[in-house]
JSON list of C-alpha atoms in Angstrom, two decimals:
[
{"chain": "A", "resi": 1, "resn": "MET", "atom": "CA", "xyz": [-1.35, -143.54, -0.95]},
{"chain": "A", "resi": 2, "resn": "ARG", "atom": "CA", "xyz": [-3.52, -140.25, -0.51]},
{"chain": "A", "resi": 3, "resn": "ASN", "atom": "CA", "xyz": [-1.41, -138.52, -3.08]},
{"chain": "A", "resi": 4, "resn": "SER", "atom": "CA", "xyz": [-1.40, -141.54, -5.04]},
{"chain": "A", "resi": 5, "resn": "LEU", "atom": "CA", "xyz": [-5.28, -141.31, -5.28]},
{"chain": "A", "resi": 6, "resn": "LYS", "atom": "CA", "xyz": [-5.33, -137.53, -5.81]},
{"chain": "A", "resi": 7, "resn": "ALA", "atom": "CA", "xyz": [-2.58, -138.24, -9.00]},
{"chain": "A", "resi": 8, "resn": "PHE", "atom": "CA", "xyz": [-4.91, -140.71, -10.30]},
{"chain": "A", "resi": 9, "resn": "LEU", "atom": "CA", "xyz": [-8.10, -138.62, -9.96]},
{"chain": "A", "resi": 10, "resn": "LEU", "atom": "CA", "xyz": [-6.22, -135.49, -11.42]},
{"chain": "A", "resi": 11, "resn": "LEU", "atom": "CA", "xyz": [-5.51, -137.67, -14.61]},
{"chain": "A", "resi": 12, "resn": "LEU", "atom": "CA", "xyz": [-8.77, -139.32, -14.62]},
{"chain": "A", "resi": 13, "resn": "THR", "atom": "CA", "xyz": [-10.33, -136.01, -14.49]},
{"chain": "A", "resi": 14, "resn": "ALA", "atom": "CA", "xyz": [-8.22, -134.60, -17.27]},
{"chain": "A", "resi": 15, "resn": "SER", "atom": "CA", "xyz": [-8.41, -137.92, -19.61]},
{"chain": "A", "resi": 16, "resn": "VAL", "atom": "CA", "xyz": [-11.90, -138.91, -19.33]},
{"chain": "A", "resi": 17, "resn": "LEU", "atom": "CA", "xyz": [-14.37, -136.80, -17.31]},
{"chain": "A", "resi": 18, "resn": "ASN", "atom": "CA", "xyz": [-14.13, -133.82, -18.78]},
{"chain": "A", "resi": 19, "resn": "THR", "atom": "CA", "xyz": [-17.49, -131.99, -20.22]},
{"chain": "A", "resi": 20, "resn": "ARG", "atom": "CA", "xyz": [-16.72, -133.11, -23.97]},
{"chain": "A", "resi": 21, "resn": "VAL", "atom": "CA", "xyz": [-16.02, -136.85, -23.07]},
{"chain": "A", "resi": 22, "resn": "MET", "atom": "CA", "xyz": [-19.05, -136.94, -20.37]},
{"chain": "A", "resi": 23, "resn": "ALA", "atom": "CA", "xyz": [-21.43, -135.48, -23.25]},
{"chain": "A", "resi": 24, "resn": "GLN", "atom": "CA", "xyz": [-19.97, -137.81, -26.28]},
{"chain": "A", "resi": 25, "resn": "TYR", "atom": "CA", "xyz": [-18.23, -140.76, -24.62]},
{"chain": "A", "resi": 26, "resn": "ASP", "atom": "CA", "xyz": [-15.33, -140.33, -26.62]},
{"chain": "A", "resi": 27, "resn": "GLY", "atom": "CA", "xyz": [-13.44, -143.50, -25.89]},
{"chain": "A", "resi": 28, "resn": "SER", "atom": "CA", "xyz": [-10.16, -142.31, -27.80]},
{"chain": "A", "resi": 29, "resn": "ALA", "atom": "CA", "xyz": [-9.77, -139.74, -25.00]},
{"chain": "A", "resi": 30, "resn": "SER", "atom": "CA", "xyz": [-9.17, -142.25, -22.38]},
{"chain": "A", "resi": 31, "resn": "LEU", "atom": "CA", "xyz": [-5.66, -143.12, -23.70]},
{"chain": "A", "resi": 32, "resn": "SER", "atom": "CA", "xyz": [-4.28, -142.07, -20.34]},
{"chain": "A", "resi": 33, "resn": "LEU", "atom": "CA", "xyz": [-7.20, -143.38, -17.96]},
{"chain": "A", "resi": 34, "resn": "GLY", "atom": "CA", "xyz": [-5.74, -144.69, -14.65]},
{"chain": "A", "resi": 35, "resn": "MET", "atom": "CA", "xyz": [-2.18, -143.80, -15.00]},
{"chain": "A", "resi": 36, "resn": "GLY", "atom": "CA", "xyz": [-0.64, -142.83, -11.83]},
{"chain": "A", "resi": 37, "resn": "HIS", "atom": "CA", "xyz": [-2.48, -145.12, -9.67]},
{"chain": "A", "resi": 38, "resn": "GLY", "atom": "CA", "xyz": [-1.65, -145.74, -6.37]},
{"chain": "A", "resi": 39, "resn": "TYR", "atom": "CA", "xyz": [-1.55, -149.61, -6.75]},
{"chain": "A", "resi": 40, "resn": "THR", "atom": "CA", "xyz": [1.36, -150.03, -9.66]},
{"chain": "A", "resi": 41, "resn": "ALA", "atom": "CA", "xyz": [4.38, -150.45, -7.51]},
{"chain": "A", "resi": 42, "resn": "LEU", "atom": "CA", "xyz": [2.56, -152.98, -5.27]},
{"chain": "A", "resi": 43, "resn": "SER", "atom": "CA", "xyz": [0.60, -154.58, -7.98]},
{"chain": "A", "resi": 44, "resn": "GLN", "atom": "CA", "xyz": [3.89, -155.27, -10.47]},
{"chain": "A", "resi": 45, "resn": "SER", "atom": "CA", "xyz": [5.30, -157.05, -6.95]},
{"chain": "A", "resi": 46, "resn": "VAL", "atom": "CA", "xyz": [2.16, -159.42, -6.85]},
{"chain": "A", "resi": 47, "resn": "MET", "atom": "CA", "xyz": [2.04, -159.87, -10.33]},
{"chain": "A", "resi": 48, "resn": "SER", "atom": "CA", "xyz": [5.88, -161.06, -10.69]},
{"chain": "A", "resi": 49, "resn": "ASN", "atom": "CA", "xyz": [6.14, -164.34, -12.01]},
{"chain": "A", "resi": 50, "resn": "ALA", "atom": "CA", "xyz": [2.43, -164.74, -11.82]},
{"chain": "A", "resi": 51, "resn": "PHE", "atom": "CA", "xyz": [1.59, -166.20, -15.04]},
{"chain": "A", "resi": 52, "resn": "ALA", "atom": "CA", "xyz": [4.95, -168.55, -15.06]},
{"chain": "A", "resi": 53, "resn": "ALA", "atom": "CA", "xyz": [3.05, -169.93, -11.86]},
{"chain": "A", "resi": 54, "resn": "THR", "atom": "CA", "xyz": [-0.20, -170.59, -13.19]},
{"chain": "A", "resi": 55, "resn": "LYS", "atom": "CA", "xyz": [1.00, -173.78, -15.08]},
{"chain": "A", "resi": 56, "resn": "GLY", "atom": "CA", "xyz": [-0.13, -177.26, -13.97]},
{"chain": "A", "resi": 57, "resn": "ASN", "atom": "CA", "xyz": [-2.46, -178.21, -11.53]},
{"chain": "A", "resi": 58, "resn": "LYS", "atom": "CA", "xyz": [-2.42, -176.15, -8.28]},
{"chain": "A", "resi": 59, "resn": "THR", "atom": "CA", "xyz": [-4.45, -176.34, -5.09]},
{"chain": "A", "resi": 60, "resn": "SER", "atom": "CA", "xyz": [-5.44, -172.95, -3.68]},
{"chain": "A", "resi": 61, "resn": "PRO", "atom": "CA", "xyz": [-4.10, -172.11, -0.57]},
{"chain": "A", "resi": 62, "resn": "LYS", "atom": "CA", "xyz": [-6.30, -170.79, 1.88]},
{"chain": "A", "resi": 63, "resn": "ALA", "atom": "CA", "xyz": [-6.51, -166.83, 1.63]},
{"chain": "A", "resi": 64, "resn": "ASN", "atom": "CA", "xyz": [-4.51, -165.25, 4.50]},
{"chain": "A", "resi": 65, "resn": "ASN", "atom": "CA", "xyz": [-5.23, -161.74, 6.10]},
{"chain": "A", "resi": 66, "resn": "ALA", "atom": "CA", "xyz": [-3.39, -159.66, 4.01]},
{"chain": "A", "resi": 67, "resn": "ASP", "atom": "CA", "xyz": [-5.14, -160.73, 1.22]},
{"chain": "A", "resi": 68, "resn": "TYR", "atom": "CA", "xyz": [-8.93, -160.38, 2.93]},
{"chain": "A", "resi": 69, "resn": "ILE", "atom": "CA", "xyz": [-11.12, -156.77, 1.95]},
{"chain": "A", "resi": 70, "resn": "TYR", "atom": "CA", "xyz": [-14.36, -156.05, 2.87]},
{"chain": "A", "resi": 71, "resn": "LEU", "atom": "CA", "xyz": [-15.75, -153.74, 0.09]},
{"chain": "A", "resi": 72, "resn": "GLY", "atom": "CA", "xyz": [-19.53, -152.80, 0.99]},
{"chain": "A", "resi": 73, "resn": "PHE", "atom": "CA", "xyz": [-21.84, -150.67, -0.82]},
{"chain": "A", "resi": 74, "resn": "SER", "atom": "CA", "xyz": [-20.92, -147.60, 1.14]},
{"chain": "A", "resi": 75, "resn": "HIS", "atom": "CA", "xyz": [-17.50, -148.14, 0.13]},
{"chain": "A", "resi": 76, "resn": "TYR", "atom": "CA", "xyz": [-18.00, -148.05, -3.73]},
{"chain": "A", "resi": 77, "resn": "ARG", "atom": "CA", "xyz": [-20.32, -145.06, -3.29]},
{"chain": "A", "resi": 78, "resn": "GLY", "atom": "CA", "xyz": [-17.54, -143.23, -1.01]},
{"chain": "A", "resi": 79, "resn": "PHE", "atom": "CA", "xyz": [-14.97, -143.56, -3.72]},
{"chain": "A", "resi": 80, "resn": "GLU", "atom": "CA", "xyz": [-17.08, -142.50, -6.74]},
{"chain": "A", "resi": 81, "resn": "GLN", "atom": "CA", "xyz": [-18.04, -139.06, -4.34]},
{"chain": "A", "resi": 82, "resn": "LYS", "atom": "CA", "xyz": [-14.03, -139.00, -4.42]},
{"chain": "A", "resi": 83, "resn": "VAL", "atom": "CA", "xyz": [-13.95, -138.89, -8.01]},
{"chain": "A", "resi": 84, "resn": "PHE", "atom": "CA", "xyz": [-17.05, -136.91, -8.59]},
{"chain": "A", "resi": 85, "resn": "ASN", "atom": "CA", "xyz": [-15.40, -134.15, -5.87]},
{"chain": "A", "resi": 86, "resn": "GLN", "atom": "CA", "xyz": [-12.06, -133.90, -7.61]},
{"chain": "A", "resi": 87, "resn": "VAL", "atom": "CA", "xyz": [-13.30, -133.57, -11.08]},
{"chain": "A", "resi": 88, "resn": "LEU", "atom": "CA", "xyz": [-15.94, -130.59, -10.23]},
{"chain": "A", "resi": 89, "resn": "GLN", "atom": "CA", "xyz": [-12.83, -129.39, -7.93]},
{"chain": "A", "resi": 90, "resn": "ASN", "atom": "CA", "xyz": [-11.03, -129.42, -11.29]},
{"chain": "A", "resi": 91, "resn": "ASP", "atom": "CA", "xyz": [-13.85, -128.33, -13.50]},
{"chain": "A", "resi": 92, "resn": "LYS", "atom": "CA", "xyz": [-16.77, -126.14, -11.95]},
{"chain": "A", "resi": 93, "resn": "ASN", "atom": "CA", "xyz": [-18.46, -126.07, -15.20]},
{"chain": "A", "resi": 94, "resn": "THR", "atom": "CA", "xyz": [-18.87, -130.20, -15.48]},
{"chain": "A", "resi": 95, "resn": "ASP", "atom": "CA", "xyz": [-22.08, -131.08, -16.19]},
{"chain": "A", "resi": 96, "resn": "LYS", "atom": "CA", "xyz": [-23.09, -132.80, -12.58]},
{"chain": "A", "resi": 97, "resn": "GLY", "atom": "CA", "xyz": [-25.90, -135.02, -14.21]},
{"chain": "A", "resi": 98, "resn": "LYS", "atom": "CA", "xyz": [-23.90, -136.49, -16.71]},
{"chain": "A", "resi": 99, "resn": "LEU", "atom": "CA", "xyz": [-20.55, -137.05, -14.63]},
{"chain": "A", "resi": 100, "resn": "ARG", "atom": "CA", "xyz": [-22.90, -138.88, -11.94]},
{"chain": "A", "resi": 101, "resn": "SER", "atom": "CA", "xyz": [-24.47, -140.92, -14.77]},
{"chain": "A", "resi": 102, "resn": "PHE", "atom": "CA", "xyz": [-21.23, -141.85, -16.51]},
{"chain": "A", "resi": 103, "resn": "LEU", "atom": "CA", "xyz": [-20.17, -142.99, -12.78]},
{"chain": "A", "resi": 104, "resn": "THR", "atom": "CA", "xyz": [-23.13, -144.91, -11.98]},
{"chain": "A", "resi": 105, "resn": "SER", "atom": "CA", "xyz": [-23.31, -146.59, -15.27]},
{"chain": "A", "resi": 106, "resn": "ALA", "atom": "CA", "xyz": [-19.85, -148.26, -14.88]},
{"chain": "A", "resi": 107, "resn": "ARG", "atom": "CA", "xyz": [-21.80, -150.34, -11.72]},
{"chain": "A", "resi": 108, "resn": "THR", "atom": "CA", "xyz": [-18.32, -151.53, -10.51]},
{"chain": "A", "resi": 109, "resn": "MET", "atom": "CA", "xyz": [-20.08, -153.11, -7.93]},
{"chain": "A", "resi": 110, "resn": "TYR", "atom": "CA", "xyz": [-22.16, -155.19, -9.86]},
{"chain": "A", "resi": 111, "resn": "HIS", "atom": "CA", "xyz": [-19.96, -156.14, -12.59]},
{"chain": "A", "resi": 112, "resn": "PHE", "atom": "CA", "xyz": [-17.32, -157.43, -10.31]},
{"chain": "A", "resi": 113, "resn": "ALA", "atom": "CA", "xyz": [-19.46, -159.40, -7.97]},
{"chain": "A", "resi": 114, "resn": "THR", "atom": "CA", "xyz": [-21.09, -160.97, -11.18]},
{"chain": "A", "resi": 115, "resn": "ARG", "atom": "CA", "xyz": [-17.67, -161.91, -12.55]},
{"chain": "A", "resi": 116, "resn": "ALA", "atom": "CA", "xyz": [-16.60, -163.31, -9.28]},
{"chain": "A", "resi": 117, "resn": "GLN", "atom": "CA", "xyz": [-19.57, -165.77, -9.41]},
{"chain": "A", "resi": 118, "resn": "GLU", "atom": "CA", "xyz": [-19.18, -166.60, -13.17]},
{"chain": "A", "resi": 119, "resn": "VAL", "atom": "CA", "xyz": [-15.76, -168.15, -12.56]},
{"chain": "A", "resi": 120, "resn": "GLY", "atom": "CA", "xyz": [-16.26, -169.29, -8.83]},
{"chain": "A", "resi": 121, "resn": "LEU", "atom": "CA", "xyz": [-14.00, -166.55, -7.11]},
{"chain": "A", "resi": 122, "resn": "LYS", "atom": "CA", "xyz": [-15.21, -164.06, -4.24]},
{"chain": "A", "resi": 123, "resn": "ASP", "atom": "CA", "xyz": [-15.18, -159.95, -4.21]},
{"chain": "A", "resi": 124, "resn": "THR", "atom": "CA", "xyz": [-13.72, -160.26, -0.67]},
{"chain": "A", "resi": 125, "resn": "TYR", "atom": "CA", "xyz": [-9.80, -161.19, -1.50]},
{"chain": "A", "resi": 126, "resn": "ILE", "atom": "CA", "xyz": [-7.42, -158.67, -3.20]},
{"chain": "A", "resi": 127, "resn": "SER", "atom": "CA", "xyz": [-6.19, -161.88, -5.25]},
{"chain": "A", "resi": 128, "resn": "ASP", "atom": "CA", "xyz": [-9.62, -162.68, -6.96]},
{"chain": "A", "resi": 129, "resn": "ILE", "atom": "CA", "xyz": [-10.31, -159.00, -7.67]},
{"chain": "A", "resi": 130, "resn": "MET", "atom": "CA", "xyz": [-7.25, -158.71, -9.55]},
{"chain": "A", "resi": 131, "resn": "ALA", "atom": "CA", "xyz": [-7.48, -161.88, -11.25]},
{"chain": "A", "resi": 132, "resn": "ILE", "atom": "CA", "xyz": [-11.27, -160.66, -12.19]},
{"chain": "A", "resi": 133, "resn": "GLY", "atom": "CA", "xyz": [-9.85, -157.22, -13.14]},
{"chain": "A", "resi": 134, "resn": "ILE", "atom": "CA", "xyz": [-6.85, -158.49, -15.37]},
{"chain": "A", "resi": 135, "resn": "ALA", "atom": "CA", "xyz": [-8.92, -161.21, -17.02]},
{"chain": "A", "resi": 136, "resn": "TRP", "atom": "CA", "xyz": [-11.71, -158.52, -17.69]},
{"chain": "A", "resi": 137, "resn": "ASN", "atom": "CA", "xyz": [-9.14, -156.34, -19.13]},
{"chain": "A", "resi": 138, "resn": "TRP", "atom": "CA", "xyz": [-7.62, -159.44, -21.33]},
{"chain": "A", "resi": 139, "resn": "GLU", "atom": "CA", "xyz": [-11.41, -160.06, -22.81]},
{"chain": "A", "resi": 140, "resn": "MET", "atom": "CA", "xyz": [-11.75, -156.70, -23.65]},
{"chain": "A", "resi": 141, "resn": "TYR", "atom": "CA", "xyz": [-8.25, -156.61, -25.65]},
{"chain": "A", "resi": 142, "resn": "HIS", "atom": "CA", "xyz": [-8.89, -159.89, -27.13]},
{"chain": "A", "resi": 143, "resn": "GLU", "atom": "CA", "xyz": [-12.70, -159.92, -27.71]},
{"chain": "A", "resi": 144, "resn": "LYS", "atom": "CA", "xyz": [-12.92, -163.48, -26.60]},
{"chain": "A", "resi": 145, "resn": "LYS", "atom": "CA", "xyz": [-14.16, -164.93, -23.24]},
{"chain": "A", "resi": 146, "resn": "ALA", "atom": "CA", "xyz": [-11.37, -165.99, -20.65]},
{"chain": "A", "resi": 147, "resn": "SER", "atom": "CA", "xyz": [-11.30, -169.41, -19.07]},
{"chain": "A", "resi": 148, "resn": "ARG", "atom": "CA", "xyz": [-12.76, -169.92, -15.72]},
{"chain": "A", "resi": 149, "resn": "GLN", "atom": "CA", "xyz": [-9.73, -172.26, -15.15]},
{"chain": "A", "resi": 150, "resn": "LYS", "atom": "CA", "xyz": [-7.07, -169.93, -16.48]},
{"chain": "A", "resi": 151, "resn": "VAL", "atom": "CA", "xyz": [-8.73, -166.86, -14.30]},
{"chain": "A", "resi": 152, "resn": "VAL", "atom": "CA", "xyz": [-8.95, -169.22, -11.34]},
{"chain": "A", "resi": 153, "resn": "ALA", "atom": "CA", "xyz": [-4.87, -170.38, -11.73]},
{"chain": "A", "resi": 154, "resn": "LEU", "atom": "CA", "xyz": [-4.26, -166.76, -12.34]},
{"chain": "A", "resi": 155, "resn": "ARG", "atom": "CA", "xyz": [-6.07, -166.02, -8.71]},
{"chain": "A", "resi": 156, "resn": "ASN", "atom": "CA", "xyz": [-3.81, -169.06, -7.14]},
{"chain": "A", "resi": 157, "resn": "ALA", "atom": "CA", "xyz": [-0.77, -167.44, -8.45]},
{"chain": "A", "resi": 158, "resn": "ILE", "atom": "CA", "xyz": [-1.26, -164.12, -7.45]},
{"chain": "A", "resi": 159, "resn": "ARG", "atom": "CA", "xyz": [-2.38, -165.21, -3.82]},
{"chain": "A", "resi": 160, "resn": "ASP", "atom": "CA", "xyz": [0.89, -167.11, -3.62]},
{"chain": "A", "resi": 161, "resn": "ASN", "atom": "CA", "xyz": [2.93, -163.91, -4.15]},
{"chain": "A", "resi": 162, "resn": "ILE", "atom": "CA", "xyz": [0.80, -162.14, -1.50]},
{"chain": "A", "resi": 163, "resn": "ASP", "atom": "CA", "xyz": [1.32, -164.85, 0.71]},
{"chain": "A", "resi": 164, "resn": "LYS", "atom": "CA", "xyz": [5.26, -163.64, 0.37]},
{"chain": "A", "resi": 165, "resn": "SER", "atom": "CA", "xyz": [6.53, -161.83, 3.56]},
{"chain": "A", "resi": 166, "resn": "SER", "atom": "CA", "xyz": [8.05, -158.69, 1.47]},
{"chain": "A", "resi": 167, "resn": "ILE", "atom": "CA", "xyz": [4.36, -158.52, -0.02]},
{"chain": "A", "resi": 168, "resn": "LYS", "atom": "CA", "xyz": [2.68, -158.85, 3.19]},
{"chain": "A", "resi": 169, "resn": "ALA", "atom": "CA", "xyz": [4.84, -156.14, 4.79]},
{"chain": "A", "resi": 170, "resn": "GLN", "atom": "CA", "xyz": [3.67, -153.80, 2.12]},
{"chain": "A", "resi": 171, "resn": "LEU", "atom": "CA", "xyz": [0.02, -154.65, 2.65]},
{"chain": "A", "resi": 172, "resn": "ALA", "atom": "CA", "xyz": [0.75, -153.98, 6.36]},
{"chain": "A", "resi": 173, "resn": "LYS", "atom": "CA", "xyz": [1.37, -150.38, 6.00]},
{"chain": "A", "resi": 174, "resn": "LEU", "atom": "CA", "xyz": [-1.73, -149.49, 4.27]},
{"chain": "A", "resi": 175, "resn": "SER", "atom": "CA", "xyz": [-4.68, -148.42, 6.67]},
{"chain": "A", "resi": 176, "resn": "ASP", "atom": "CA", "xyz": [-8.01, -150.05, 5.87]},
{"chain": "A", "resi": 177, "resn": "GLU", "atom": "CA", "xyz": [-8.99, -147.10, 4.25]},
{"chain": "A", "resi": 178, "resn": "ASP", "atom": "CA", "xyz": [-6.04, -146.79, 1.62]},
{"chain": "A", "resi": 179, "resn": "LYS", "atom": "CA", "xyz": [-6.17, -150.53, 1.01]},
{"chain": "A", "resi": 180, "resn": "ARG", "atom": "CA", "xyz": [-9.90, -150.03, -0.19]},
{"chain": "A", "resi": 181, "resn": "ASP", "atom": "CA", "xyz": [-9.25, -147.14, -1.86]},
{"chain": "A", "resi": 182, "resn": "TRP", "atom": "CA", "xyz": [-6.06, -148.81, -3.82]},
{"chain": "A", "resi": 183, "resn": "ILE", "atom": "CA", "xyz": [-8.22, -151.96, -4.64]},
{"chain": "A", "resi": 184, "resn": "LEU", "atom": "CA", "xyz": [-11.34, -149.35, -5.72]},
{"chain": "A", "resi": 185, "resn": "SER", "atom": "CA", "xyz": [-9.26, -147.35, -8.06]},
{"chain": "A", "resi": 186, "resn": "PHE", "atom": "CA", "xyz": [-8.09, -150.67, -9.59]},
{"chain": "A", "resi": 187, "resn": "MET", "atom": "CA", "xyz": [-12.02, -151.52, -10.22]},
{"chain": "A", "resi": 188, "resn": "TYR", "atom": "CA", "xyz": [-13.13, -148.43, -11.30]},
{"chain": "A", "resi": 189, "resn": "ASN", "atom": "CA", "xyz": [-10.80, -148.05, -13.93]},
{"chain": "A", "resi": 190, "resn": "ASN", "atom": "CA", "xyz": [-11.60, -151.43, -15.46]},
{"chain": "A", "resi": 191, "resn": "SER", "atom": "CA", "xyz": [-15.42, -150.55, -15.11]},
{"chain": "A", "resi": 192, "resn": "MET", "atom": "CA", "xyz": [-15.11, -147.04, -16.38]},
{"chain": "A", "resi": 193, "resn": "LEU", "atom": "CA", "xyz": [-12.76, -148.47, -19.61]},
{"chain": "A", "resi": 194, "resn": "ALA", "atom": "CA", "xyz": [-15.36, -150.98, -20.32]},
{"chain": "A", "resi": 195, "resn": "GLN", "atom": "CA", "xyz": [-18.39, -148.63, -20.57]},
{"chain": "A", "resi": 196, "resn": "ILE", "atom": "CA", "xyz": [-16.59, -146.16, -22.63]},
{"chain": "A", "resi": 197, "resn": "ILE", "atom": "CA", "xyz": [-16.00, -149.02, -24.96]},
{"chain": "A", "resi": 198, "resn": "LYS", "atom": "CA", "xyz": [-19.27, -150.44, -24.60]},
{"chain": "A", "resi": 199, "resn": "ASN", "atom": "CA", "xyz": [-20.75, -146.70, -25.51]},
{"chain": "A", "resi": 200, "resn": "THR", "atom": "CA", "xyz": [-18.59, -146.59, -28.42]},
{"chain": "A", "resi": 201, "resn": "GLY", "atom": "CA", "xyz": [-19.75, -150.20, -29.58]},
{"chain": "A", "resi": 202, "resn": "LYS", "atom": "CA", "xyz": [-16.20, -151.35, -30.71]},
{"chain": "A", "resi": 203, "resn": "VAL", "atom": "CA", "xyz": [-12.65, -151.51, -29.62]},
{"chain": "A", "resi": 204, "resn": "SER", "atom": "CA", "xyz": [-10.55, -148.68, -31.39]},
{"chain": "A", "resi": 205, "resn": "SER", "atom": "CA", "xyz": [-6.46, -148.89, -31.98]},
{"chain": "A", "resi": 206, "resn": "LEU", "atom": "CA", "xyz": [-6.35, -145.84, -29.21]},
{"chain": "A", "resi": 207, "resn": "GLN", "atom": "CA", "xyz": [-8.64, -148.22, -26.64]},
{"chain": "A", "resi": 208, "resn": "LYS", "atom": "CA", "xyz": [-6.32, -151.59, -27.33]},
{"chain": "A", "resi": 209, "resn": "GLN", "atom": "CA", "xyz": [-3.17, -148.93, -26.26]},
{"chain": "A", "resi": 210, "resn": "GLN", "atom": "CA", "xyz": [-5.51, -148.06, -23.16]},
{"chain": "A", "resi": 211, "resn": "LEU", "atom": "CA", "xyz": [-6.31, -151.71, -22.57]},
{"chain": "A", "resi": 212, "resn": "LEU", "atom": "CA", "xyz": [-2.23, -152.48, -22.54]},
{"chain": "A", "resi": 213, "resn": "LYS", "atom": "CA", "xyz": [-1.41, -149.51, -20.12]},
{"chain": "A", "resi": 214, "resn": "THR", "atom": "CA", "xyz": [-4.42, -150.66, -17.87]},
{"chain": "A", "resi": 215, "resn": "ALA", "atom": "CA", "xyz": [-2.66, -154.05, -17.71]},
{"chain": "A", "resi": 216, "resn": "GLN", "atom": "CA", "xyz": [0.84, -152.70, -17.24]},
{"chain": "A", "resi": 217, "resn": "GLN", "atom": "CA", "xyz": [-0.57, -150.87, -14.16]},
{"chain": "A", "resi": 218, "resn": "ALA", "atom": "CA", "xyz": [-1.90, -153.64, -12.70]},
{"chain": "A", "resi": 219, "resn": "GLY", "atom": "CA", "xyz": [1.79, -155.33, -12.91]},
{"chain": "A", "resi": 220, "resn": "VAL", "atom": "CA", "xyz": [1.17, -157.53, -16.49]},
{"chain": "A", "resi": 221, "resn": "PRO", "atom": "CA", "xyz": [3.60, -156.07, -18.89]},
{"chain": "A", "resi": 222, "resn": "ASP", "atom": "CA", "xyz": [2.20, -157.19, -22.14]},
{"chain": "A", "resi": 223, "resn": "ILE", "atom": "CA", "xyz": [-1.94, -158.24, -21.88]},
{"chain": "A", "resi": 224, "resn": "ALA", "atom": "CA", "xyz": [-1.67, -159.01, -25.90]},
{"chain": "A", "resi": 225, "resn": "SER", "atom": "CA", "xyz": [0.93, -162.05, -25.03]},
{"chain": "A", "resi": 226, "resn": "VAL", "atom": "CA", "xyz": [-0.81, -163.35, -22.31]},
{"chain": "A", "resi": 227, "resn": "THR", "atom": "CA", "xyz": [-3.29, -166.33, -22.68]},
{"chain": "A", "resi": 228, "resn": "LEU", "atom": "CA", "xyz": [-6.19, -166.92, -20.94]},
{"chain": "A", "resi": 229, "resn": "ASN", "atom": "CA", "xyz": [-8.43, -169.00, -23.23]}
]
C-alpha cells in the first residue's frame, strides 16, 4: 500500500503540483491527477454492481467494523504533509508557500464533513465517504446537484458490497494507517480537482476527461451514464 501511495504522490507531483500549475492553477494540467491510487482494485470490488443495487427501497444495514474509519485533524494534516514532502523531494524549486496554499485551499476535511451533513451521511465510514466522493465527482461532471436519496442509496449499495467476506478480507489486510492513506488519497483527489475547477471557473473538456478518470479510479466505469438526480 505504501508503494501505491508513493505512486499516487509521484503522479500528483508530475501532473498537478508542479511550479507552473501552482502559479496558474492550470486545470488542463490535471488530466492525470490521481491515477495510480492504491485504492483502485479494492474500490472496483466494492463498487461492483453497486448502482444496480440502488434500485427500489432499501433499509440501510448496520455498518460493520470493516467499514468504520476514524479520521481526525492530525490524519488530514499528516497526509497533506506526505504530499508536501513528496513534491519537494521531486522538485526542490517548488514554491513552498503556493504549494501549501493549494493543499490547504482544497479543505478536504471541511468539504467532506459538510457534504456528509447535507445528505445525512457520516464521514466515519468508508462507504459514506466513497458515496460522497463519487456524488461530488458526478456533480462536477454533470454540473447539477445530486439527489440526497440517490446518494444514500448508493452508500447502502457500497456498504452491502463491503459487507461481503471477500471485501472484508481485503480490508483486514490493511493496517489502520494504510486504510487511512487509501481513503485519504480518494478524498484529496476529489477535493484538489474540485479546487482546480473552482479556480478556473469552468469545467473544460480536459477536466471532464479527468472527472471520468477519477470516477473510474473509484470503481465507477462511466460517471457520464450514472443518474444521481
